[in-house]
């Protein structure tokens, strides 16, 4: 069967570059969400967004000040008040194409957010040379999410052009706040995925060489992102040091104790104290401290063990100094086992993709992606899910200021997704 091919390589590249220039942090991706909404509706998709696809009871790590800044940024960029009203302060978009003919329900997921990295000013950096470097100071698409969005928007155009030759339903899922693994759980808990028969997630790069596709990465680390807040008692450091209860000392002692957490005999673990701030001034016994921490584990059980031990040590350190300690979970991801049928589908699709010369069955991911939460949700409700990696030669590693991928990989990923659509919904 001959399909229409309205999406060119140049369209994918130009769309990626437009997205790259205007990055936004998690839960504040209003420009990105508006761009997606407008594109999907132009392509005759039913569009759900904001609280229609996000269960606000499960939102974590959303900063009010960052959301307000994001709304201001969106208005400055010309986003309509009508779209902002639809989003109602919550990002996340799902486009639904219903062919009206019986068939499976298939989903594809990508991410809307960027990372808090300042893009390099190196004149040899391609985004600088070609004029599409970040225009949002302090933020950068340094992970590939700009490419993922472009591919999904291209897939929407292809689906609309060929809807009369397809059956079933396709959902395109644009998830907020993947960085910090904050956005998948509230999206899953909305129930928007519960009718899917298949869910495909993917990533560009990930230290896999160009021309190679991995059909079923393994060793996704479960992770919990947690903030600890220590509260002590302020006092004059010279006249009454004995009256104070030093939250700075509690926090710093906790940080050392957490970094010394024993590793687990049953699998990989990780721990990092990434942020610690405390105190009011040099002559005041510090009454407050805040610490941002993550733990990871090869399995859910190992990660839970690491998290529980971290809480125990933080609370113990607080007690040593007469302080209190509370904690708040800010994000999470879990492990999953890909379905064999999905893996085979990815392998078949990758073999038809431009630029792909090698399909590998697996790799050690050794990181976290809350796509696992979505995949496991689909599996628990009777569907199947999987994750693929499209390799690329990179200018620098993920989350680095010089990160950039080969733009021809956009066409490669698009080809794989198109082949999967045809596999499942080709009439």
Tab-separated table of C-alpha atoms in Angstrom:
chain	number	residue	atom	x	y	z
A	1	UNK	CA	0.000	0.000	0.000
A	2	UNK	CA	1.318	3.423	-0.928
A	3	UNK	CA	1.269	6.017	1.833
A	4	UNK	CA	1.557	9.763	1.492
A	5	UNK	CA	4.872	11.175	2.737
A	6	UNK	CA	4.307	14.821	3.705
A	7	UNK	CA	7.167	15.013	6.236
A	8	UNK	CA	10.591	15.903	4.869
A	9	UNK	CA	13.945	15.655	6.591
A	10	UNK	CA	14.260	19.418	6.379
A	11	UNK	CA	10.905	19.895	8.097
A	12	UNK	CA	12.052	17.705	10.996
A	13	UNK	CA	15.325	19.625	11.278
A	14	UNK	CA	13.710	23.069	11.146
A	15	UNK	CA	11.069	22.058	13.694
A	16	UNK	CA	13.711	20.679	16.024
A	17	UNK	CA	15.683	23.899	15.730
A	18	UNK	CA	12.642	26.027	16.529
A	19	UNK	CA	12.041	23.939	19.654
A	20	UNK	CA	15.715	24.014	20.620
A	21	UNK	CA	15.797	27.805	20.639
A	22	UNK	CA	13.056	28.122	23.269
A	23	UNK	CA	13.651	25.535	26.011
A	24	UNK	CA	11.543	25.423	29.168
A	25	UNK	CA	11.898	23.619	32.515
A	26	UNK	CA	9.504	20.972	33.782
A	27	UNK	CA	5.967	22.031	34.731
A	28	UNK	CA	6.582	25.381	32.979
A	29	UNK	CA	6.594	24.238	29.321
A	30	UNK	CA	3.800	26.555	28.215
A	31	UNK	CA	5.376	27.654	24.934
A	32	UNK	CA	6.156	24.045	24.053
A	33	UNK	CA	2.673	22.846	25.024
A	34	UNK	CA	1.021	25.618	23.004
A	35	UNK	CA	3.136	24.796	19.956
A	36	UNK	CA	2.082	21.152	20.198
A	37	UNK	CA	-1.605	21.966	20.742
A	38	UNK	CA	-1.709	24.240	17.706
A	39	UNK	CA	0.072	21.688	15.532
A	40	UNK	CA	-2.084	18.761	16.599
A	41	UNK	CA	-5.292	20.674	16.062
A	42	UNK	CA	-4.084	21.783	12.638
A	43	UNK	CA	-3.631	18.075	11.881
A	44	UNK	CA	-7.203	17.323	13.005
A	45	UNK	CA	-6.351	15.521	16.234
A	46	UNK	CA	-8.569	15.577	19.273
A	47	UNK	CA	-6.438	17.374	21.872
A	48	UNK	CA	-6.552	16.958	25.635
A	49	UNK	CA	-4.249	19.030	27.795
A	50	UNK	CA	-3.455	20.275	31.283
A	51	UNK	CA	-5.671	18.793	33.984
A	52	UNK	CA	-7.436	16.643	31.389
A	53	UNK	CA	-4.308	14.459	31.215
A	54	UNK	CA	-2.562	15.272	34.509
A	55	UNK	CA	-3.832	14.121	37.905
A	56	UNK	CA	-2.807	17.087	40.026
A	57	UNK	CA	-2.856	15.000	43.230
A	58	UNK	CA	0.317	13.301	42.025
A	59	UNK	CA	2.224	16.393	40.808
A	60	UNK	CA	5.643	16.595	42.438
A	61	UNK	CA	8.480	19.034	42.212
A	62	UNK	CA	6.421	21.838	40.659
A	63	UNK	CA	7.747	25.231	41.744
A	64	UNK	CA	5.175	28.027	41.879
A	65	UNK	CA	7.748	30.703	41.033
A	66	UNK	CA	9.002	28.733	38.035
A	67	UNK	CA	5.447	28.215	36.770
A	68	UNK	CA	4.744	31.940	37.098
A	69	UNK	CA	7.952	32.719	35.216
A	70	UNK	CA	6.914	30.184	32.574
A	71	UNK	CA	3.545	31.853	32.087
A	72	UNK	CA	5.226	35.238	31.745
A	73	UNK	CA	7.682	33.763	29.243
A	74	UNK	CA	4.779	32.269	27.264
A	75	UNK	CA	2.914	35.564	27.083
A	76	UNK	CA	6.076	37.328	25.941
A	77	UNK	CA	6.379	34.703	23.213
A	78	UNK	CA	2.817	35.376	22.068
A	79	UNK	CA	1.038	32.306	23.394
A	80	UNK	CA	-2.704	32.966	23.315
A	81	UNK	CA	-4.680	33.467	26.504
A	82	UNK	CA	-7.171	30.901	25.213
A	83	UNK	CA	-4.525	28.165	25.207
A	84	UNK	CA	-3.141	29.254	28.580
A	85	UNK	CA	-6.675	29.058	29.973
A	86	UNK	CA	-7.028	25.515	28.648
A	87	UNK	CA	-3.760	24.501	30.284
A	88	UNK	CA	-4.835	26.189	33.548
A	89	UNK	CA	-1.306	26.290	34.928
A	90	UNK	CA	-0.541	22.619	34.177
A	91	UNK	CA	1.437	21.428	31.153
A	92	UNK	CA	1.062	18.114	29.329
A	93	UNK	CA	-0.658	17.359	26.013
A	94	UNK	CA	-2.161	14.245	24.439
A	95	UNK	CA	-3.291	14.162	20.814
A	96	UNK	CA	-5.752	11.456	19.783
A	97	UNK	CA	-6.344	10.320	16.215
A	98	UNK	CA	-9.404	8.092	15.861
A	99	UNK	CA	-9.736	6.517	12.426
A	100	UNK	CA	-13.314	5.323	13.003
A	101	UNK	CA	-12.288	1.794	12.003
A	102	UNK	CA	-11.716	-1.031	14.485
A	103	UNK	CA	-8.140	-1.704	15.412
A	104	UNK	CA	-5.596	-1.469	18.208
A	105	UNK	CA	-4.890	1.571	20.319
A	106	UNK	CA	-1.245	2.581	20.070
A	107	UNK	CA	0.620	5.286	21.990
A	108	UNK	CA	3.913	7.111	21.483
A	109	UNK	CA	5.476	9.268	24.181
A	110	UNK	CA	7.968	12.132	24.174
A	111	UNK	CA	9.052	14.807	26.660
A	112	UNK	CA	8.417	18.560	26.699
A	113	UNK	CA	11.046	19.835	29.133
A	114	UNK	CA	14.687	20.877	29.041
A	115	UNK	CA	17.497	20.930	31.593
A	116	UNK	CA	18.877	23.862	33.638
A	117	UNK	CA	22.098	24.140	31.625
A	118	UNK	CA	23.541	27.270	30.024
A	119	UNK	CA	24.352	26.503	26.398
A	120	UNK	CA	27.958	27.018	25.367
A	121	UNK	CA	28.936	30.207	23.545
A	122	UNK	CA	31.553	28.315	21.528
A	123	UNK	CA	31.211	29.701	17.973
A	124	UNK	CA	31.856	26.203	16.558
A	125	UNK	CA	28.825	24.790	18.383
A	126	UNK	CA	26.330	24.083	15.575
A	127	UNK	CA	23.335	25.767	17.262
A	128	UNK	CA	25.494	28.916	17.485
A	129	UNK	CA	26.782	28.615	13.926
A	130	UNK	CA	23.294	28.015	12.526
A	131	UNK	CA	21.489	30.522	14.764
A	132	UNK	CA	19.218	28.304	16.839
A	133	UNK	CA	20.955	28.251	20.233
A	134	UNK	CA	18.888	28.691	23.384
A	135	UNK	CA	17.215	32.074	23.741
A	136	UNK	CA	16.161	31.300	27.314
A	137	UNK	CA	19.126	32.048	29.615
A	138	UNK	CA	19.988	29.251	31.997
A	139	UNK	CA	18.044	26.600	30.094
A	140	UNK	CA	18.967	24.289	27.238
A	141	UNK	CA	17.690	21.262	25.367
A	142	UNK	CA	20.796	19.312	26.344
A	143	UNK	CA	19.192	15.881	26.343
A	144	UNK	CA	17.448	15.444	22.988
A	145	UNK	CA	13.872	16.217	23.979
A	146	UNK	CA	13.719	18.852	21.240
A	147	UNK	CA	14.369	16.098	18.707
A	148	UNK	CA	11.789	13.790	20.253
A	149	UNK	CA	9.136	16.517	20.043
A	150	UNK	CA	9.945	17.257	16.401
A	151	UNK	CA	9.640	13.591	15.471
A	152	UNK	CA	6.278	13.282	17.234
A	153	UNK	CA	4.951	16.428	15.572
A	154	UNK	CA	6.068	15.013	12.237
A	155	UNK	CA	4.305	11.758	13.065
A	156	UNK	CA	1.105	13.735	13.691
A	157	UNK	CA	1.361	15.241	10.208
A	158	UNK	CA	1.936	11.820	8.649
A	159	UNK	CA	-0.972	10.271	10.540
A	160	UNK	CA	-3.388	12.974	9.435
A	161	UNK	CA	-2.321	12.650	5.803
A	162	UNK	CA	-2.850	8.880	5.883
A	163	UNK	CA	-5.762	8.494	8.288
A	164	UNK	CA	-8.042	7.084	5.548
A	165	UNK	CA	-5.647	4.169	5.132
A	166	UNK	CA	-5.338	3.387	8.851
A	167	UNK	CA	-7.441	1.663	11.481
A	168	UNK	CA	-7.682	1.870	15.249
A	169	UNK	CA	-6.525	4.791	17.401
A	170	UNK	CA	-3.170	6.498	17.921
A	171	UNK	CA	-2.334	8.643	20.952
A	172	UNK	CA	0.637	11.002	20.882
A	173	UNK	CA	1.712	11.784	24.437
A	174	UNK	CA	3.753	14.907	25.181
A	175	UNK	CA	4.806	14.487	28.819
A	176	UNK	CA	5.934	17.369	31.036
A	177	UNK	CA	8.747	17.277	33.589
A	178	UNK	CA	10.728	14.176	32.643
A	179	UNK	CA	13.876	15.718	34.090
A	180	UNK	CA	13.713	14.911	37.764
A	181	UNK	CA	11.276	12.104	36.807
A	182	UNK	CA	8.270	14.138	37.939
A	183	UNK	CA	5.754	14.088	35.114
A	184	UNK	CA	4.971	10.459	34.322
A	185	UNK	CA	3.200	9.489	37.531
A	186	UNK	CA	0.564	12.257	37.409
A	187	UNK	CA	0.035	11.557	33.709
A	188	UNK	CA	-0.392	7.829	34.340
A	189	UNK	CA	-2.753	8.467	37.243
A	190	UNK	CA	-5.049	10.465	34.953
A	191	UNK	CA	-6.005	7.182	33.267
A	192	UNK	CA	-5.284	8.520	29.779
A	193	UNK	CA	-3.142	5.469	28.953
A	194	UNK	CA	-5.358	2.771	30.401
A	195	UNK	CA	-6.964	1.759	27.102
A	196	UNK	CA	-3.704	1.389	25.166
A	197	UNK	CA	-2.746	-1.927	23.622
A	198	UNK	CA	0.810	-0.752	22.918
A	199	UNK	CA	3.032	2.068	24.175
A	200	UNK	CA	6.363	3.000	22.591
A	201	UNK	CA	8.905	5.326	24.199
A	202	UNK	CA	12.329	6.231	22.893
A	203	UNK	CA	15.451	8.363	23.201
A	204	UNK	CA	18.178	9.783	21.006
A	205	UNK	CA	21.835	9.339	21.950
A	206	UNK	CA	22.443	7.667	25.302
A	207	UNK	CA	26.064	6.884	24.363
A	208	UNK	CA	25.011	4.523	21.563
A	209	UNK	CA	26.947	5.014	18.296
A	210	UNK	CA	25.290	6.540	15.276
A	211	UNK	CA	23.639	4.053	12.870
A	212	UNK	CA	22.791	1.696	15.774
A	213	UNK	CA	19.364	1.161	17.338
A	214	UNK	CA	18.767	-0.686	20.596
A	215	UNK	CA	15.397	-2.414	20.777
A	216	UNK	CA	15.171	-3.219	24.489
A	217	UNK	CA	17.570	-1.398	26.843
A	218	UNK	CA	17.823	-2.879	30.316
A	219	UNK	CA	19.041	-1.825	33.745
A	220	UNK	CA	16.806	1.217	34.031
A	221	UNK	CA	17.546	2.380	37.538
A	222	UNK	CA	14.625	2.940	39.849
A	223	UNK	CA	15.023	6.283	41.552
A	224	UNK	CA	13.516	8.516	44.186
A	225	UNK	CA	14.200	12.247	44.238
A	226	UNK	CA	13.729	13.623	47.744
A	227	UNK	CA	14.152	16.987	49.470
A	228	UNK	CA	15.078	17.124	53.154
A	229	UNK	CA	14.307	20.205	55.237
A	230	UNK	CA	15.996	20.644	58.608
A	231	UNK	CA	14.669	22.998	61.242
A	232	UNK	CA	16.671	24.126	64.258
A	233	UNK	CA	16.760	27.155	66.535
A	234	UNK	CA	18.533	30.413	65.761
A	235	UNK	CA	20.633	32.152	68.374
A	236	UNK	CA	23.564	34.584	68.669
A	237	UNK	CA	26.724	32.705	67.744
A	238	UNK	CA	28.838	34.733	70.193
A	239	UNK	CA	26.658	35.449	73.215
A	240	UNK	CA	24.431	32.355	73.339
A	241	UNK	CA	25.732	29.588	71.083
A	242	UNK	CA	24.441	26.958	73.527
A	243	UNK	CA	20.846	28.081	72.942
A	244	UNK	CA	20.889	27.407	69.224
A	245	UNK	CA	20.170	24.153	67.448
A	246	UNK	CA	22.315	24.084	64.349
A	247	UNK	CA	20.433	22.988	61.237
A	248	UNK	CA	23.523	23.605	59.091
A	249	UNK	CA	25.439	21.000	61.065
A	250	UNK	CA	22.493	18.618	60.885
A	251	UNK	CA	22.307	19.012	57.113
A	252	UNK	CA	26.032	18.711	56.503
A	253	UNK	CA	26.291	15.675	58.769
A	254	UNK	CA	23.362	14.115	56.923
A	255	UNK	CA	25.028	14.792	53.573
A	256	UNK	CA	28.155	12.900	54.634
A	257	UNK	CA	26.072	10.059	56.021
A	258	UNK	CA	24.041	9.789	52.830
A	259	UNK	CA	27.068	9.749	50.542
A	260	UNK	CA	28.411	6.921	52.715
A	261	UNK	CA	25.335	4.726	52.245
A	262	UNK	CA	26.444	1.110	51.733
A	263	UNK	CA	25.885	-0.329	48.285
A	264	UNK	CA	23.501	-3.252	47.847
A	265	UNK	CA	24.619	-6.813	47.268
A	266	UNK	CA	21.768	-7.642	44.883
A	267	UNK	CA	22.339	-4.926	42.285
A	268	UNK	CA	23.503	-1.463	41.310
A	269	UNK	CA	22.864	1.541	43.531
A	270	UNK	CA	23.516	5.261	43.267
A	271	UNK	CA	23.211	8.150	45.711
A	272	UNK	CA	23.908	11.838	45.306
A	273	UNK	CA	23.515	14.936	47.426
A	274	UNK	CA	23.210	17.571	44.735
A	275	UNK	CA	22.262	20.671	46.704
A	276	UNK	CA	22.677	21.888	50.285
A	277	UNK	CA	21.819	25.348	51.532
A	278	UNK	CA	21.671	26.481	55.141
A	279	UNK	CA	21.739	29.360	57.542
A	280	UNK	CA	21.006	33.060	57.810
A	281	UNK	CA	24.350	34.747	58.459
A	282	UNK	CA	27.861	34.300	59.885
A	283	UNK	CA	26.950	35.342	63.426
A	284	UNK	CA	23.715	33.326	63.685
A	285	UNK	CA	23.371	29.671	64.581
A	286	UNK	CA	21.689	28.301	61.458
A	287	UNK	CA	18.034	27.510	62.017
A	288	UNK	CA	17.215	26.084	58.575
A	289	UNK	CA	18.810	23.844	55.984
A	290	UNK	CA	17.549	22.315	52.760
A	291	UNK	CA	19.099	19.391	50.928
A	292	UNK	CA	18.202	17.875	47.543
A	293	UNK	CA	19.036	14.187	47.191
A	294	UNK	CA	18.505	11.305	44.814
A	295	UNK	CA	18.886	7.581	45.314
A	296	UNK	CA	18.762	4.940	42.589
A	297	UNK	CA	18.597	1.171	42.539
A	298	UNK	CA	18.641	-1.559	39.933
A	299	UNK	CA	15.276	-2.813	41.183
A	300	UNK	CA	12.351	-1.268	42.988
A	301	UNK	CA	13.214	-3.203	46.141
A	302	UNK	CA	16.826	-1.977	46.141
A	303	UNK	CA	15.761	1.609	45.517
A	304	UNK	CA	13.219	1.421	48.345
A	305	UNK	CA	15.949	0.138	50.653
A	306	UNK	CA	18.208	3.034	49.681
A	307	UNK	CA	15.421	5.572	50.176
A	308	UNK	CA	14.418	4.244	53.593
A	309	UNK	CA	18.024	4.241	54.752
A	310	UNK	CA	18.487	7.808	53.482
A	311	UNK	CA	15.490	8.988	55.499
A	312	UNK	CA	16.755	7.192	58.595
A	313	UNK	CA	20.181	8.811	58.333
A	314	UNK	CA	18.813	12.302	57.679
A	315	UNK	CA	16.466	12.079	60.647
A	316	UNK	CA	19.281	10.687	62.796
A	317	UNK	CA	21.573	13.553	61.855
A	318	UNK	CA	18.824	16.020	62.758
A	319	UNK	CA	18.330	14.382	66.141
A	320	UNK	CA	22.074	14.614	66.880
A	321	UNK	CA	21.814	18.401	66.803
A	322	UNK	CA	18.405	18.775	68.392
A	323	UNK	CA	16.762	19.598	65.088
A	324	UNK	CA	13.796	18.211	63.236
A	325	UNK	CA	13.783	16.864	59.680
A	326	UNK	CA	10.964	16.476	57.196
A	327	UNK	CA	11.176	15.087	53.689
A	328	UNK	CA	9.198	15.432	50.451
A	329	UNK	CA	9.405	13.131	47.449
A	330	UNK	CA	9.946	15.237	44.323
A	331	UNK	CA	10.097	12.577	41.592
A	332	UNK	CA	10.270	8.859	40.897
A	333	UNK	CA	10.961	6.241	38.276
A	334	UNK	CA	10.827	2.464	38.369
A	335	UNK	CA	12.155	-0.503	36.431
A	336	UNK	CA	10.241	-2.544	33.872
A	337	UNK	CA	10.573	-5.606	31.647
A	338	UNK	CA	9.824	-4.919	27.960
A	339	UNK	CA	7.350	-7.159	26.200
A	340	UNK	CA	8.914	-9.556	23.712
A	341	UNK	CA	6.399	-8.731	20.986
A	342	UNK	CA	7.146	-5.028	21.316
A	343	UNK	CA	10.886	-5.653	21.176
A	344	UNK	CA	10.468	-7.658	17.970
A	345	UNK	CA	8.297	-4.915	16.489
A	346	UNK	CA	10.997	-2.338	17.220
A	347	UNK	CA	13.675	-4.546	15.672
A	348	UNK	CA	11.625	-4.988	12.498
A	349	UNK	CA	10.889	-1.271	12.277
A	350	UNK	CA	14.514	-0.278	12.862
A	351	UNK	CA	15.700	-2.499	10.029
A	352	UNK	CA	13.601	-0.425	7.614
A	353	UNK	CA	14.840	2.946	8.897
A	354	UNK	CA	17.218	5.164	7.011
A	355	UNK	CA	20.761	5.343	8.392
A	356	UNK	CA	20.294	2.307	10.664
A	357	UNK	CA	22.894	-0.376	9.936
A	358	UNK	CA	22.854	-2.269	13.242
A	359	UNK	CA	20.047	-3.336	15.566
A	360	UNK	CA	21.174	-4.480	18.998
A	361	UNK	CA	18.886	-6.339	21.396
A	362	UNK	CA	19.939	-4.531	24.544
A	363	UNK	CA	22.286	-2.218	26.412
A	364	UNK	CA	22.818	-1.194	30.016
A	365	UNK	CA	20.879	2.064	30.319
A	366	UNK	CA	22.305	2.729	33.800
A	367	UNK	CA	20.093	5.768	34.257
A	368	UNK	CA	16.494	6.637	34.960
A	369	UNK	CA	13.562	7.684	32.775
A	370	UNK	CA	10.033	7.912	34.104
A	371	UNK	CA	8.766	6.461	30.837
A	372	UNK	CA	9.078	3.280	32.880
A	373	UNK	CA	6.138	4.461	35.011
A	374	UNK	CA	4.002	4.847	31.893
A	375	UNK	CA	5.062	1.522	30.396
A	376	UNK	CA	4.364	-0.345	33.617
A	377	UNK	CA	0.963	1.330	33.880
A	378	UNK	CA	0.065	0.136	30.377
A	379	UNK	CA	1.302	-3.369	31.191
A	380	UNK	CA	-0.775	-3.480	34.384
A	381	UNK	CA	-3.908	-2.505	32.444
A	382	UNK	CA	-3.431	-5.268	29.877
A	383	UNK	CA	-1.295	-3.604	27.219
A	384	UNK	CA	2.317	-3.965	26.146
A	385	UNK	CA	5.170	-1.499	26.187
A	386	UNK	CA	8.771	-0.954	25.254
A	387	UNK	CA	11.614	1.525	24.922
A	388	UNK	CA	14.103	2.061	22.120
A	389	UNK	CA	17.311	4.043	21.758
A	390	UNK	CA	18.381	5.617	18.464
A	391	UNK	CA	22.128	6.068	18.651
A	392	UNK	CA	23.916	9.225	17.581
A	393	UNK	CA	27.406	10.599	17.590
A	394	UNK	CA	27.284	13.391	20.169
A	395	UNK	CA	29.310	16.576	20.484
A	396	UNK	CA	29.191	16.213	24.278
A	397	UNK	CA	27.405	14.047	26.800
A	398	UNK	CA	23.808	14.483	27.850
A	399	UNK	CA	23.154	17.494	30.113
A	400	UNK	CA	26.401	19.172	29.037
A	401	UNK	CA	26.667	22.679	27.578
A	402	UNK	CA	28.019	21.446	24.214
A	403	UNK	CA	25.482	18.628	23.779
A	404	UNK	CA	24.228	18.194	20.241
A	405	UNK	CA	23.170	15.174	18.176
A	406	UNK	CA	23.275	14.312	14.482
A	407	UNK	CA	20.139	15.786	12.957
A	408	UNK	CA	19.771	12.942	10.462
A	409	UNK	CA	18.777	10.809	13.464
A	410	UNK	CA	15.459	12.651	13.464
A	411	UNK	CA	14.580	10.956	10.165
A	412	UNK	CA	15.785	7.634	11.536
A	413	UNK	CA	13.557	7.859	14.615
A	414	UNK	CA	10.652	9.082	12.496
A	415	UNK	CA	11.031	6.100	10.158
A	416	UNK	CA	10.887	3.711	13.107
A	417	UNK	CA	7.758	5.299	14.559
A	418	UNK	CA	6.061	5.404	11.146
A	419	UNK	CA	6.832	1.714	10.596
A	420	UNK	CA	5.384	0.868	14.014
A	421	UNK	CA	2.195	2.802	13.179
A	422	UNK	CA	1.843	0.905	9.915
A	423	UNK	CA	2.558	-2.401	11.701
A	424	UNK	CA	-0.325	-1.878	14.102
A	425	UNK	CA	-2.837	0.288	12.259
A	426	UNK	CA	-2.224	-0.196	8.552
A	427	UNK	CA	-5.635	-1.130	7.169
